Tab-separated table of C-alpha atoms in Angstrom:
chain	number	residue	atom	x	y	z
A	1	UNK	CA	112.586	38.915	114.224
A	2	UNK	CA	109.279	39.925	115.750
A	3	UNK	CA	110.983	42.835	117.527
A	4	UNK	CA	112.532	43.916	114.234
A	5	UNK	CA	109.138	43.720	112.554
A	6	UNK	CA	107.616	45.839	115.319
A	7	UNK	CA	110.378	48.404	114.876
A	8	UNK	CA	109.908	48.430	111.125
A	9	UNK	CA	106.139	48.769	111.521
A	10	UNK	CA	106.620	51.608	113.983
A	11	UNK	CA	109.004	53.485	111.696
A	12	UNK	CA	106.801	52.967	108.682
A	13	UNK	CA	103.517	53.898	110.268
A	14	UNK	CA	105.080	56.658	112.344
A	15	UNK	CA	106.702	58.378	109.356
A	16	UNK	CA	103.546	57.994	107.293
A	17	UNK	CA	101.391	59.461	110.056
A	18	UNK	CA	103.756	62.395	110.550
A	19	UNK	CA	103.669	63.227	106.851
A	20	UNK	CA	99.875	62.913	106.717
A	21	UNK	CA	99.387	65.113	109.765
A	22	UNK	CA	101.770	67.721	108.345
A	23	UNK	CA	99.917	67.641	105.041
A	24	UNK	CA	96.614	68.108	106.811
A	25	UNK	CA	97.976	71.040	108.803
A	26	UNK	CA	99.400	72.689	105.670
A	27	UNK	CA	96.099	72.403	103.804
A	28	UNK	CA	94.126	73.643	106.820
A	29	UNK	CA	96.403	76.645	107.254
A	30	UNK	CA	96.000	77.404	103.539
A	31	UNK	CA	92.223	77.563	103.863
A	32	UNK	CA	92.394	79.630	107.054
A	33	UNK	CA	94.858	82.019	105.427
A	34	UNK	CA	92.690	82.446	102.385
A	35	UNK	CA	89.660	83.199	104.526
A	36	UNK	CA	91.674	85.775	106.428
A	37	UNK	CA	92.956	87.353	103.202
A	38	UNK	CA	89.396	87.535	101.850
A	39	UNK	CA	88.149	89.215	105.025
A	40	UNK	CA	91.027	91.698	104.905
A	41	UNK	CA	90.283	92.532	101.263
A	42	UNK	CA	86.615	93.079	102.107
A	43	UNK	CA	87.517	95.438	104.954
A	44	UNK	CA	89.987	97.307	102.762
A	45	UNK	CA	87.390	97.675	100.020
A	46	UNK	CA	84.815	98.957	102.505
A	47	UNK	CA	87.301	101.472	103.945
A	48	UNK	CA	88.210	102.687	100.452
A	49	UNK	CA	84.535	103.012	99.507
A	50	UNK	CA	83.698	104.850	102.758
A	51	UNK	CA	86.619	107.201	102.241
A	52	UNK	CA	85.591	107.953	98.655
A	53	UNK	CA	82.013	108.585	99.748
A	54	UNK	CA	83.216	110.927	102.481
A	55	UNK	CA	85.485	112.731	100.032
A	56	UNK	CA	82.620	113.094	97.600
A	57	UNK	CA	80.334	114.366	100.342
A	58	UNK	CA	82.898	116.977	101.356
A	59	UNK	CA	83.378	117.993	97.747
A	60	UNK	CA	79.653	118.455	97.238
A	61	UNK	CA	79.359	120.348	100.506
A	62	UNK	CA	82.112	122.745	99.440
A	63	UNK	CA	80.431	123.104	96.051
A	64	UNK	CA	77.095	123.830	97.725
A	65	UNK	CA	78.655	126.503	99.918
A	66	UNK	CA	80.344	128.020	96.873
A	67	UNK	CA	77.024	128.126	95.037
A	68	UNK	CA	75.414	129.794	98.024
A	69	UNK	CA	78.145	132.395	98.132
A	70	UNK	CA	77.935	133.056	94.366
A	71	UNK	CA	74.141	133.295	94.581
A	72	UNK	CA	74.426	135.871	97.369
A	73	UNK	CA	77.060	137.885	95.467
A	74	UNK	CA	74.990	137.818	92.308
A	75	UNK	CA	71.947	139.038	94.179
A	76	UNK	CA	73.662	141.549	96.450
A	77	UNK	CA	76.367	142.950	94.184
A	78	UNK	CA	75.542	142.386	90.550
A	79	UNK	CA	71.800	142.745	91.150
A	80	UNK	CA	72.379	146.047	92.941
A	81	UNK	CA	74.602	147.333	90.132
A	82	UNK	CA	71.975	146.494	87.534
A	83	UNK	CA	69.272	148.164	89.653
A	84	UNK	CA	71.385	151.323	89.939
A	85	UNK	CA	72.016	151.236	86.171
A	86	UNK	CA	68.274	150.965	85.596
A	87	UNK	CA	67.617	153.944	87.863
A	88	UNK	CA	70.209	156.012	85.979
A	89	UNK	CA	68.783	155.013	82.602
A	90	UNK	CA	65.256	155.934	83.667
A	91	UNK	CA	66.430	159.250	85.054
A	92	UNK	CA	67.940	160.104	81.652
A	93	UNK	CA	64.659	159.619	79.781
A	94	UNK	CA	63.469	163.176	80.551
A	95	UNK	CA	66.605	164.810	79.080
A	96	UNK	CA	66.803	162.782	75.854
A	97	UNK	CA	65.176	163.904	72.565
A	98	UNK	CA	62.019	161.995	71.664
A	99	UNK	CA	63.624	160.216	68.705
A	100	UNK	CA	66.414	158.792	70.996
A	101	UNK	CA	63.993	157.612	73.720
A	102	UNK	CA	63.442	154.230	72.030
A	103	UNK	CA	67.107	153.431	72.728
A	104	UNK	CA	66.599	154.216	76.418
A	105	UNK	CA	63.468	152.074	76.485
A	106	UNK	CA	65.358	149.231	74.848
A	107	UNK	CA	68.286	149.614	77.284
A	108	UNK	CA	65.829	149.609	80.189
A	109	UNK	CA	64.144	146.489	78.810
A	110	UNK	CA	67.512	144.733	78.397
A	111	UNK	CA	68.545	145.652	81.930
A	112	UNK	CA	65.209	144.379	83.195
A	113	UNK	CA	65.730	141.104	81.367
A	114	UNK	CA	69.265	140.895	82.759
A	115	UNK	CA	67.884	141.443	86.248
A	116	UNK	CA	65.289	138.710	85.845
A	117	UNK	CA	67.825	136.274	84.420
A	118	UNK	CA	70.173	137.104	87.284
A	119	UNK	CA	67.401	136.431	89.785
A	120	UNK	CA	66.583	133.125	88.100
A	121	UNK	CA	70.218	132.024	88.094
A	122	UNK	CA	70.662	133.120	91.679
A	123	UNK	CA	67.573	131.176	92.711
A	124	UNK	CA	68.546	128.075	90.764
A	125	UNK	CA	71.952	127.786	92.374
A	126	UNK	CA	70.965	128.816	95.891
A	127	UNK	CA	70.507	125.665	98.017
A	128	UNK	CA	68.058	127.479	100.317
A	129	UNK	CA	65.794	128.143	97.368
A	130	UNK	CA	65.932	124.507	96.324
A	131	UNK	CA	64.977	123.547	99.878
A	132	UNK	CA	62.072	125.962	99.783
A	133	UNK	CA	60.680	124.806	96.438
A	134	UNK	CA	61.719	121.165	96.659
A	135	UNK	CA	63.511	119.326	93.848
A	136	UNK	CA	60.450	119.108	91.623
A	137	UNK	CA	59.529	122.806	91.980
A	138	UNK	CA	63.159	123.803	91.376
A	139	UNK	CA	63.322	121.562	88.302
A	140	UNK	CA	60.133	123.080	86.893
A	141	UNK	CA	61.523	126.572	87.611
A	142	UNK	CA	64.695	125.631	85.754
A	143	UNK	CA	62.642	124.437	82.768
A	144	UNK	CA	60.743	127.736	82.840
A	145	UNK	CA	63.999	129.663	82.815
A	146	UNK	CA	65.119	127.741	79.732
A	147	UNK	CA	61.732	128.235	78.081
A	148	UNK	CA	62.039	132.017	78.572
A	149	UNK	CA	65.254	132.092	76.530
A	150	UNK	CA	63.147	131.086	73.483
A	151	UNK	CA	66.028	128.896	72.300
A	152	UNK	CA	64.215	125.655	73.144
A	153	UNK	CA	60.663	124.369	73.118
A	154	UNK	CA	60.221	122.787	76.522
A	155	UNK	CA	57.619	120.097	77.228
A	156	UNK	CA	56.977	118.884	80.743
A	157	UNK	CA	54.797	116.010	81.922
A	158	UNK	CA	54.192	114.267	85.203
A	159	UNK	CA	52.596	110.976	86.269
A	160	UNK	CA	51.590	109.642	89.639
A	161	UNK	CA	51.383	111.340	93.030
A	162	UNK	CA	54.656	112.782	94.359
A	163	UNK	CA	56.073	111.337	97.563
A	164	UNK	CA	58.431	112.901	100.084
A	165	UNK	CA	62.173	112.448	99.677
A	166	UNK	CA	64.868	113.340	102.194
A	167	UNK	CA	65.961	116.998	101.614
A	168	UNK	CA	69.661	116.160	101.210
A	169	UNK	CA	68.791	113.744	98.411
A	170	UNK	CA	66.375	116.218	96.817
A	171	UNK	CA	69.254	118.675	96.380
A	172	UNK	CA	71.420	115.951	94.790
A	173	UNK	CA	68.602	114.901	92.427
A	174	UNK	CA	68.051	118.523	91.412
A	175	UNK	CA	71.765	119.099	90.792
A	176	UNK	CA	71.879	116.068	88.458
A	177	UNK	CA	68.885	117.389	86.514
A	178	UNK	CA	70.347	120.891	86.480
A	179	UNK	CA	73.632	119.576	85.068
A	180	UNK	CA	71.682	117.650	82.425
A	181	UNK	CA	69.860	120.803	81.341
A	182	UNK	CA	73.119	122.768	81.313
A	183	UNK	CA	74.660	120.140	79.021
A	184	UNK	CA	71.669	120.379	76.676
A	185	UNK	CA	72.018	124.173	76.539
A	186	UNK	CA	75.796	124.094	75.999
A	187	UNK	CA	76.311	121.111	73.708
A	188	UNK	CA	73.163	119.691	72.168
A	189	UNK	CA	72.030	122.185	69.543
A	190	UNK	CA	68.539	120.846	70.232
A	191	UNK	CA	65.223	122.464	69.437
A	192	UNK	CA	63.022	120.494	71.814
A	193	UNK	CA	63.381	119.314	75.376
A	194	UNK	CA	60.960	116.737	76.789
A	195	UNK	CA	61.003	116.267	80.531
A	196	UNK	CA	58.931	113.633	82.274
A	197	UNK	CA	58.629	112.707	85.934
A	198	UNK	CA	56.962	109.431	86.814
A	199	UNK	CA	56.191	108.778	90.474
A	200	UNK	CA	55.555	105.217	91.684
A	201	UNK	CA	56.196	105.249	95.398
A	202	UNK	CA	58.931	104.443	96.480
A	203	UNK	CA	60.487	104.922	93.044
A	204	UNK	CA	60.660	108.034	90.889
A	205	UNK	CA	61.823	107.984	87.269
A	206	UNK	CA	62.889	111.226	85.611
A	207	UNK	CA	63.700	111.375	81.930
A	208	UNK	CA	65.017	114.337	79.961
A	209	UNK	CA	65.089	113.905	76.217
A	210	UNK	CA	66.444	116.279	73.593
A	211	UNK	CA	66.526	116.154	69.810
A	212	UNK	CA	70.024	117.517	69.518
A	213	UNK	CA	73.135	116.247	67.808
A	214	UNK	CA	73.778	113.444	70.311
A	215	UNK	CA	77.085	111.577	70.649
A	216	UNK	CA	78.279	108.057	70.008
A	217	UNK	CA	80.601	107.569	72.966
A	218	UNK	CA	79.774	105.155	75.782
A	219	UNK	CA	79.238	106.788	79.195
A	220	UNK	CA	82.497	105.207	80.409
A	221	UNK	CA	84.363	107.065	77.646
A	222	UNK	CA	82.922	110.461	78.540
A	223	UNK	CA	85.494	112.368	80.517
A	224	UNK	CA	83.766	115.727	80.990
A	225	UNK	CA	83.599	117.067	84.532
A	226	UNK	CA	79.813	117.516	84.205
A	227	UNK	CA	79.143	113.857	83.396
A	228	UNK	CA	81.550	112.742	86.123
A	229	UNK	CA	79.734	114.923	88.622
A	230	UNK	CA	76.398	113.483	87.549
A	231	UNK	CA	77.645	109.909	87.909
A	232	UNK	CA	79.258	110.680	91.262
A	233	UNK	CA	76.068	112.287	92.571
A	234	UNK	CA	73.979	109.375	91.323
A	235	UNK	CA	76.264	106.958	93.168
A	236	UNK	CA	75.783	108.977	96.352
A	237	UNK	CA	72.013	108.682	96.372
A	238	UNK	CA	72.246	105.820	95.207
A	239	UNK	CA	70.327	105.987	91.953
A	240	UNK	CA	70.485	104.508	88.473
A	241	UNK	CA	71.641	107.048	85.895
A	242	UNK	CA	71.054	106.100	82.276
A	243	UNK	CA	72.676	107.902	79.346
A	244	UNK	CA	71.431	106.867	75.922
A	245	UNK	CA	72.585	108.946	72.999
A	246	UNK	CA	72.590	108.540	69.241
A	247	UNK	CA	74.328	110.897	66.824
A	248	UNK	CA	71.921	113.183	64.949
A	249	UNK	CA	68.989	111.732	66.896
A	250	UNK	CA	69.419	113.103	70.386
A	251	UNK	CA	70.055	112.109	73.953
A	252	UNK	CA	67.908	110.649	76.704
A	253	UNK	CA	69.011	110.947	80.296
A	254	UNK	CA	67.095	108.868	82.814
A	255	UNK	CA	67.416	108.975	86.548
A	256	UNK	CA	65.706	106.271	88.567
A	257	UNK	CA	65.771	106.791	92.301
A	258	UNK	CA	64.394	104.289	94.740
A	259	UNK	CA	64.423	104.649	98.495
A	260	UNK	CA	65.393	101.010	99.126
A	261	UNK	CA	68.014	100.687	96.324
A	262	UNK	CA	71.219	99.238	97.871
A	263	UNK	CA	73.732	98.845	95.067
A	264	UNK	CA	74.662	101.445	92.484
A	265	UNK	CA	74.277	100.500	88.823
A	266	UNK	CA	75.096	102.433	85.714
A	267	UNK	CA	73.128	101.671	82.588
A	268	UNK	CA	74.665	102.198	79.198
B	1	UNK	CA	88.829	36.411	91.648
B	2	UNK	CA	89.115	36.330	95.452
B	3	UNK	CA	88.757	39.296	97.824
B	4	UNK	CA	92.492	40.060	97.916
B	5	UNK	CA	92.738	40.059	94.148
B	6	UNK	CA	89.741	42.344	93.973
B	7	UNK	CA	91.252	44.752	96.503
B	8	UNK	CA	94.560	44.777	94.626
B	9	UNK	CA	92.707	45.604	91.375
B	10	UNK	CA	90.701	48.444	92.951
B	11	UNK	CA	93.413	51.111	92.493
B	12	UNK	CA	93.585	50.225	88.788
B	13	UNK	CA	89.873	50.920	88.530
B	14	UNK	CA	90.352	54.361	90.114
B	15	UNK	CA	93.340	55.154	87.904
B	16	UNK	CA	91.220	54.251	84.876
B	17	UNK	CA	88.373	56.514	85.919
B	18	UNK	CA	90.759	59.377	86.632
B	19	UNK	CA	92.457	58.913	83.250
B	20	UNK	CA	89.073	58.921	81.499
B	21	UNK	CA	87.862	62.022	83.368
B	22	UNK	CA	91.159	63.791	82.748
B	23	UNK	CA	90.424	63.688	79.025
B	24	UNK	CA	87.941	66.575	79.505
B	25	UNK	CA	91.047	68.761	79.608
B	26	UNK	CA	91.211	68.378	75.838
B	27	UNK	CA	88.168	70.590	75.534
B	28	UNK	CA	88.749	74.122	74.302
B	29	UNK	CA	90.398	76.648	76.586
B	30	UNK	CA	91.783	74.171	79.103
B	31	UNK	CA	95.371	75.123	79.863
B	32	UNK	CA	98.153	73.056	78.298
B	33	UNK	CA	99.580	71.732	81.613
B	34	UNK	CA	96.273	69.996	82.365
B	35	UNK	CA	96.322	68.338	78.969
B	36	UNK	CA	99.870	67.144	79.607
B	37	UNK	CA	98.929	65.790	83.023
B	38	UNK	CA	96.020	63.999	81.399
B	39	UNK	CA	98.393	62.316	78.946
B	40	UNK	CA	100.618	61.324	81.890
B	41	UNK	CA	97.648	59.824	83.682
B	42	UNK	CA	96.558	57.827	80.651
B	43	UNK	CA	100.151	56.559	80.451
B	44	UNK	CA	99.926	55.800	84.188
B	45	UNK	CA	96.796	53.731	83.583
B	46	UNK	CA	98.340	51.845	80.665
B	47	UNK	CA	101.428	50.965	82.697
B	48	UNK	CA	99.375	49.906	85.694
B	49	UNK	CA	97.146	47.780	83.468
B	50	UNK	CA	100.179	46.161	81.886
B	51	UNK	CA	101.582	45.623	85.391
B	52	UNK	CA	98.434	43.818	86.515
B	53	UNK	CA	98.332	41.689	83.379
B	54	UNK	CA	101.978	40.647	83.744
B	55	UNK	CA	101.381	39.906	87.428
B	56	UNK	CA	98.492	37.564	86.617
B	57	UNK	CA	100.618	35.920	83.959
B	58	UNK	CA	103.278	35.331	86.600
B	59	UNK	CA	105.838	37.530	84.867
B	60	UNK	CA	108.200	39.854	86.755
B	61	UNK	CA	107.068	43.396	86.173
B	62	UNK	CA	109.385	45.569	88.315
B	63	UNK	CA	111.124	46.858	85.155
B	64	UNK	CA	107.742	48.239	84.018
B	65	UNK	CA	107.232	50.121	87.254
B	66	UNK	CA	110.807	51.393	87.141
B	67	UNK	CA	110.076	53.003	83.762
B	68	UNK	CA	106.761	54.278	85.192
B	69	UNK	CA	108.494	56.012	88.107
B	70	UNK	CA	111.162	57.553	85.818
B	71	UNK	CA	108.458	59.021	83.579
B	72	UNK	CA	106.261	60.086	86.488
B	73	UNK	CA	108.923	62.025	88.376
B	74	UNK	CA	110.450	63.703	85.341
B	75	UNK	CA	107.026	64.659	83.929
B	76	UNK	CA	105.736	66.034	87.228
B	77	UNK	CA	108.927	68.018	87.743
B	78	UNK	CA	108.510	69.497	84.245
B	79	UNK	CA	104.848	70.370	84.900
B	80	UNK	CA	105.646	71.965	88.244
B	81	UNK	CA	108.341	74.039	86.550
B	82	UNK	CA	105.578	75.895	84.721
B	83	UNK	CA	103.378	76.260	87.813
B	84	UNK	CA	105.883	77.417	90.369
B	85	UNK	CA	107.108	81.004	90.055
B	86	UNK	CA	109.912	81.047	92.630
B	87	UNK	CA	113.290	81.521	91.021
B	88	UNK	CA	115.194	79.149	93.307
B	89	UNK	CA	112.589	76.387	93.158
B	90	UNK	CA	112.626	76.556	89.363
B	91	UNK	CA	116.394	76.402	89.503
B	92	UNK	CA	116.197	73.282	91.659
B	93	UNK	CA	113.782	71.723	89.141
B	94	UNK	CA	116.248	72.421	86.329
B	95	UNK	CA	118.966	70.684	88.344
B	96	UNK	CA	116.631	67.789	89.060
B	97	UNK	CA	115.784	67.412	85.370
B	98	UNK	CA	119.493	67.296	84.575
B	99	UNK	CA	120.707	65.066	87.458
B	100	UNK	CA	117.818	62.647	87.856
B	101	UNK	CA	118.350	60.961	84.458
B	102	UNK	CA	122.017	60.544	85.436
B	103	UNK	CA	120.921	58.890	88.673
B	104	UNK	CA	118.579	56.623	86.716
B	105	UNK	CA	121.410	55.661	84.393
B	106	UNK	CA	123.791	55.018	87.261
B	107	UNK	CA	121.344	52.881	89.246
B	108	UNK	CA	120.286	50.990	86.104
B	109	UNK	CA	123.909	50.199	85.227
B	110	UNK	CA	124.838	49.219	88.778
B	111	UNK	CA	121.686	47.328	89.857
B	112	UNK	CA	119.866	46.606	86.625
B	113	UNK	CA	116.190	47.331	86.026
B	114	UNK	CA	114.694	43.946	86.913
B	115	UNK	CA	114.359	44.831	90.584
B	116	UNK	CA	112.456	47.873	91.805
B	117	UNK	CA	114.838	50.844	91.976
B	118	UNK	CA	113.923	52.036	95.463
B	119	UNK	CA	116.595	54.763	95.490
B	120	UNK	CA	114.953	56.340	92.448
B	121	UNK	CA	111.548	56.095	94.172
B	122	UNK	CA	112.832	57.695	97.370
B	123	UNK	CA	114.774	60.526	95.690
B	124	UNK	CA	112.022	61.281	93.193
B	125	UNK	CA	109.296	60.953	95.809
B	126	UNK	CA	111.037	63.317	98.227
B	127	UNK	CA	111.519	65.843	95.438
B	128	UNK	CA	107.817	65.591	94.552
B	129	UNK	CA	106.912	66.210	98.210
B	130	UNK	CA	109.206	69.250	98.115
B	131	UNK	CA	107.561	70.570	94.919
B	132	UNK	CA	104.038	70.044	96.235
B	133	UNK	CA	104.948	71.830	99.489
B	134	UNK	CA	106.548	74.656	97.455
B	135	UNK	CA	103.370	75.061	95.480
B	136	UNK	CA	101.382	75.266	98.707
B	137	UNK	CA	103.757	77.936	99.935
B	138	UNK	CA	103.216	79.823	96.693
B	139	UNK	CA	99.450	79.656	97.214
B	140	UNK	CA	99.867	80.799	100.812
B	141	UNK	CA	101.796	83.919	99.838
B	142	UNK	CA	99.815	84.656	96.673
B	143	UNK	CA	97.836	87.895	96.372
B	144	UNK	CA	95.305	86.411	93.968
B	145	UNK	CA	91.618	86.586	94.806
B	146	UNK	CA	90.512	83.229	93.449
B	147	UNK	CA	89.462	80.473	95.835
B	148	UNK	CA	92.161	77.829	96.138
B	149	UNK	CA	89.544	75.094	95.866
B	150	UNK	CA	89.112	76.216	92.234
B	151	UNK	CA	92.810	75.755	91.525
B	152	UNK	CA	93.405	72.294	89.992
B	153	UNK	CA	97.029	72.322	91.066
B	154	UNK	CA	95.998	72.737	94.681
B	155	UNK	CA	94.170	69.401	94.444
B	156	UNK	CA	96.963	67.763	92.477
B	157	UNK	CA	99.572	68.906	95.023
B	158	UNK	CA	97.356	67.763	97.884
B	159	UNK	CA	97.154	64.354	96.232
B	160	UNK	CA	100.892	64.144	95.541
B	161	UNK	CA	101.771	65.192	99.079
B	162	UNK	CA	99.526	62.535	100.607
B	163	UNK	CA	100.453	59.828	98.110
B	164	UNK	CA	104.212	60.288	98.082
B	165	UNK	CA	104.270	61.088	101.784
B	166	UNK	CA	102.439	57.863	102.501
B	167	UNK	CA	104.154	55.543	100.026
B	168	UNK	CA	107.763	56.759	99.753
B	169	UNK	CA	108.843	55.436	103.186
B	170	UNK	CA	107.276	52.065	102.361
B	171	UNK	CA	108.482	51.816	98.775
B	172	UNK	CA	111.927	52.908	99.843
B	173	UNK	CA	112.128	49.847	102.091
B	174	UNK	CA	110.178	47.548	99.763
B	175	UNK	CA	113.008	45.253	98.644
B	176	UNK	CA	114.191	44.877	102.249
B	177	UNK	CA	110.649	44.215	103.501
B	178	UNK	CA	109.837	41.715	100.709
B	179	UNK	CA	112.953	39.744	101.564
B	180	UNK	CA	112.375	39.633	105.342
B	181	UNK	CA	108.695	40.138	106.023
B	182	UNK	CA	106.732	39.150	102.930
B	183	UNK	CA	103.418	38.677	104.736
B	184	UNK	CA	103.559	42.087	106.419
B	185	UNK	CA	104.734	43.699	103.169
B	186	UNK	CA	101.880	42.136	101.266
B	187	UNK	CA	99.406	43.310	103.905
B	188	UNK	CA	100.795	46.857	103.972
B	189	UNK	CA	100.910	47.063	100.185
B	190	UNK	CA	97.371	45.738	99.796
B	191	UNK	CA	95.646	47.952	102.346
B	192	UNK	CA	97.802	51.010	102.949
B	193	UNK	CA	99.719	51.674	99.777
B	194	UNK	CA	96.674	50.985	97.608
B	195	UNK	CA	94.571	53.319	99.791
B	196	UNK	CA	97.026	56.134	99.150
B	197	UNK	CA	96.871	55.421	95.425
B	198	UNK	CA	93.062	55.523	95.492
B	199	UNK	CA	93.135	58.783	97.476
B	200	UNK	CA	95.616	60.296	95.006
B	201	UNK	CA	93.380	59.444	92.085
B	202	UNK	CA	90.299	60.868	93.804
B	203	UNK	CA	92.124	64.147	94.405
B	204	UNK	CA	93.472	64.224	90.834
B	205	UNK	CA	89.892	63.732	89.599
B	206	UNK	CA	88.689	66.574	91.817
B	207	UNK	CA	91.465	68.729	90.367
B	208	UNK	CA	90.280	68.106	86.819
B	209	UNK	CA	86.642	68.731	87.742
B	210	UNK	CA	86.969	71.612	90.223
B	211	UNK	CA	86.702	74.096	87.413
B	212	UNK	CA	85.213	73.661	83.975
B	213	UNK	CA	85.579	77.172	82.593
B	214	UNK	CA	88.933	78.608	81.794
B	215	UNK	CA	89.684	81.947	80.177
B	216	UNK	CA	90.891	81.680	76.594
B	217	UNK	CA	94.661	82.106	76.621
B	218	UNK	CA	95.954	84.865	74.317
């Protein structure tokens, strides 16, 4: 009887222990597996992000080279053609009757204006020029170019002492601001542009405000290539790009760049 | 009440607490399966309470626990049907839901319901172990990001696996053991079986509390 009891006890406790150990192993392997899956997902996400950043960098590099090439062509080819046209026009002035000379003068003036505009455009898109002037100087030059068109009243203000920023990032900051100004010129129908730069080392806040027609879409719903480029460039810095627009009131674009900013955020 | 009586009442106390805590599932946005499990656990508590009362009154209460096990296994199988996504496992649950009542009927007709139906306990218990293990397998192969410790059914399955794994061998031999080794059976039931019940209820409680926010279902 005692032997039978021992056998029964052994079977009972043995089977119970086996099941408990198996259960423990199953649960442990579940936790280990989940940890492994999490680590794998993190690595995959990092690889995807790195790849996208690299792709973006290559895209911007190609774009920069294209701009450089266009700038050179504008200066070397188109600029030369305009100069030659100006020389021809001026050479005609002696042979034209006095009453027709005003047309020559006007043509000369228009060609001169075309030449200046061409130079401005060439300078604004040439990366070497941006490097020479810096992002702030280039931005001010861009505002001057817009002011000269007499289509907008441009106001510029600045606060705080400027601080140095890595050249590669200066070019990106300038391109974002340049795209913003291009959008104002093309789409806004504005009369006034207010640009403000506020330096507070290590952060700089740039705001560009117009009193144009605005829009009521959220930034996530804007599908234009220009906006996408701006957002992509901001993410590269990284910087916080804010787009606040109200129909019939205008649009405010803010760019906040901070040297130590780790994560990218988009404000709406 | 002596020490043994107190120890034998301890699981009832834990079942009661678990049943009470499970009622938080009736708050808004808790999924329906949790509410159903809560109802099952309140039923569990009521049956266990009735079992204790009849025991102290000296009445035979195996018929009560037979009904309890029928309801428990069928309800859990139904709840797992909605948790498990595998086609074949769900098929096996459908078969179980069809054949198990037939088994209950057969055993009840042949052996009556006054004695504990150990065949029902073993068959149902093994199937519950199978379902809990299947759910673990589903979690293992799942692509979802959420931590498994925030999945109530992980805790429930953990509890069922331990409880049924620990008690099914014993309960399957209960009638045999009571007849031949009553002292050992009493000892094992008091300290081991009750411990598994307490552990089950702790894990069920953790399952109900592991997450308090659920997305509103559409």
